[in-house]
Amino acid sequence: MKLVMGMDLSETEVEVELSPVAKAEAAAAFSPYSSPSTALLLQRRVVAWANETGSPAAVRVRVGARSFDLHKDPLVSKCKYFSEASLQPGDVELPASFPGGCEAFEVIALFCYGDAVALDPFNVAAVRCAAEFLGVGGLGARCDLYINQVVLQSWDDALIVLQRCQPLLPVAEELLIVSRCVESLAFMACMEILDPEQRRDLPGEAVASRALLVGRRWDAELVKELAARDLWVKDLIALPLDFFDRIVRALRRQGMKEKYVSPVVLFYANKWVLSRKTHKFWACTDDDAVDGETDANRRAAAILEGVVALLPVEAAAAAANSAVPAAFYFALLSRSLTLDLSDENKARLREQVASNLQFARVDDLPLPELETDRSIADSREVRAMESIVSNHVSVQRKGAEAIAEMWDRYLGQFAGDPKLRPERLAELIEVIPAGDRKNHNHLYEAIDTYLVEHRGLSGEEKATLCGHLDCRKLSHEACIQAVQNERMPLRLIVQALFVQQLHTHRAFTECSDSFRCLHSGELVPGAGAYTPSPGCPAIPSSQPLSSSSQYDSRHAPRDARLRARDDASDYETASFRIQALEQEIISLKQTLQRHNTLKGSARRDGNKEPSFRVAADASTPAAIKRRAAVSGSCIGSMRWGSQRRCASRILRVFARLAVFGRGRSRGKQSKCRAATEQLNCM
């Protein structure tokens, strides 16, 4: 290090290489808070006073573990405390409530001897409180002047004085040192945000980066990195909870917008509540691991309650524009389950979580981190979410569809738990009302995952779980998967077959209608002539299309009536086909029952069992005679392979019926009869 020393304006600057000792002395000389040792100055002043007056130091003042040999006259003349106590030669011990300790008393004693004292942000608060306690009026006024003109004008100085006030409470509070520093820091923070020289409308990197937290899982380390991007935010979140609470309230009182204040609260909670490193540090401060863990939880609980009180209570409608992402509330909820919070703070936190349910992601919802002997569905995390969601959907309907979809996906995350009981899964499914689920795809996936891991369920248990599924609310792909899923009960498979057929029929109908309406005629390029599509009446070439087309707006009511009449005919035709199919299934069941009866009588008579075809020829229609033999008395008692074949046969019948239904209203009854005859010939 080199120090440039200028001797005179006319002299040239000379560079002098300093030794390490000289470097330290130079650094101390240029330090704004550098001063000789107060204890050494006081000792020299006491000796000089003794030499000047010829009287020894007859009063010994004890402050804590230290003793000071002083003279009576300087103390009595400047300190009201000693003058009222009728100070006598001997030992005097200051009470334990004396603020500032030995360092503050040294400054006051030096002031009593008439020497100038050096005030700085590190000692001014202690000296001011000690001067108030001892009644040293002149020094107290000097400290107040220094605080107002120096400390409150600087961010760093005000922060240092505020931190030094913590062991001086409540005296520092009574002297308004804390409140003045808090208001000054809040004002300077607002100026940091509104600084026109920075040309920005956001309060720096840390608060502006809150958008990086939206739509992703909570990451305490990432939040810690974001908080370190702004020094003023980093300084505020390092304060004790009492001071931080007062600064946040001062920020709101001075007009700072909530979108700037809330991220600061988020960073503070992440540092002291959600950070694993902080919890581990607190737990390791005590030699006893159990007591250390308990103390860490106690401190985290106190800070969490303070953070919950600072968070704004926002309505669900305004939660989307909140400055705090939804993942933060769920992270606080997960942490609160391991802490002992008051009932009021628990209710407040759960209310805030509920207001953000419709904006949350499934990854935000808490799950137990450690495996236990009981099921995940019985953990405190899942039960807490069950209570919150149940209470929320019972009183508020806004965002119900999004909450229902998120809840079904949440169930899918632990549906594969081998310890999960079917009745417990049914309880969790029923948390969401049936009308709130507009789509059952995620619910189907959760139930299918559960059936994969629990293959030993009875048919009744499967039917109970799958009874919550509505095939009409499954997508086309999910219906196809349900039909091919061997784990699903037969009733659900038949329902999925029917719904899939309806989807296919509807798609064909819409495609046909749109083709007839949009492509009823084409203009041949080059020739300019109108070429009608097949099935559409020709339009005279002498009339323009815009004036003579039957699809003109003047004919729209008539076309609508025709289309409605055709739709009614299609509905009647579909009803007739469904009735024919039902009669066919009833006939099949009756045939199976008669076949069982013939088999029983053959065993009793000892004769050879008659063939199924012979029995059918005696009493069944021609449509049933040509069908292959099926073993079993009824559909419900068939084996699984027979049930699958029966379902496939029904699917083929549905497919043929859909093919038959593409005709229009002309000759509907004749086509239905032809379809029935063809069905009988199968």
Short mmCIF file of N, CA and C in Angstrom, two decimals, residues 9 51 60 83 113 142 148 254 266 330 362 370 410 412 423 441 478 620 630:
data_model
loop_
_atom_site.label_atom_id
_atom_site.label_comp_id
_atom_site.label_asym_id
_atom_site.label_seq_id
_atom_site.Cartn_x
_atom_site.Cartn_y
_atom_site.Cartn_z
N LEU A 9 1.33 23.13 -1.67
CA LEU A 9 0.72 23.19 -2.98
C LEU A 9 1.76 23.31 -4.07
N ASN A 51 -3.25 15.39 40.67
CA ASN A 51 -2.06 16.24 40.75
C ASN A 51 -2.44 17.71 40.87
N ARG A 60 -14.91 4.69 44.83
CA ARG A 60 -14.78 3.54 43.92
C ARG A 60 -16.19 3.16 43.43
N SER A 83 -25.41 13.14 43.10
CA SER A 83 -25.69 14.24 44.02
C SER A 83 -26.90 13.93 44.90
N TYR A 113 -15.21 14.93 34.13
CA TYR A 113 -13.92 15.56 34.38
C TYR A 113 -13.65 16.72 33.43
N ARG A 142 -26.24 16.67 23.95
CA ARG A 142 -25.25 16.51 22.90
C ARG A 142 -25.50 15.21 22.11
N ASN A 148 -29.69 13.35 15.65
CA ASN A 148 -30.52 14.03 14.66
C ASN A 148 -29.74 14.50 13.45
N GLN A 254 -45.96 5.14 5.50
CA GLN A 254 -45.39 6.21 4.70
C GLN A 254 -45.76 6.11 3.22
N LEU A 266 -41.52 -11.65 2.77
CA LEU A 266 -41.23 -12.99 2.26
C LEU A 266 -39.76 -13.35 2.47
N PHE A 330 -48.05 -21.92 1.15
CA PHE A 330 -48.05 -23.36 1.41
C PHE A 330 -46.75 -23.79 2.09
N VAL A 362 -50.01 -28.04 -8.01
CA VAL A 362 -50.06 -29.26 -7.21
C VAL A 362 -48.74 -29.47 -6.47
N LEU A 370 -40.71 -37.48 5.42
CA LEU A 370 -40.16 -38.71 5.96
C LEU A 370 -41.22 -39.81 5.95
N TYR A 410 -53.45 -33.88 -6.74
CA TYR A 410 -52.81 -34.07 -5.44
C TYR A 410 -53.04 -35.50 -4.93
N GLY A 412 -53.45 -38.06 -6.78
CA GLY A 412 -52.64 -38.95 -7.61
C GLY A 412 -51.20 -39.06 -7.15
N GLU A 423 -61.37 -46.95 1.80
CA GLU A 423 -62.35 -46.03 2.38
C GLU A 423 -61.75 -44.66 2.66
N ASN A 441 -60.55 -36.67 -15.68
CA ASN A 441 -59.35 -37.36 -16.17
C ASN A 441 -58.34 -37.61 -15.05
N ALA A 478 -59.35 -40.71 -22.59
CA ALA A 478 -59.53 -41.41 -21.31
C ALA A 478 -60.59 -42.49 -21.42
N THR A 620 -86.23 -69.92 -29.61
CA THR A 620 -85.62 -68.59 -29.75
C THR A 620 -85.78 -68.10 -31.16
N VAL A 630 -72.55 -69.54 -25.28
CA VAL A 630 -71.84 -68.81 -24.23
C VAL A 630 -72.11 -69.53 -22.93
#
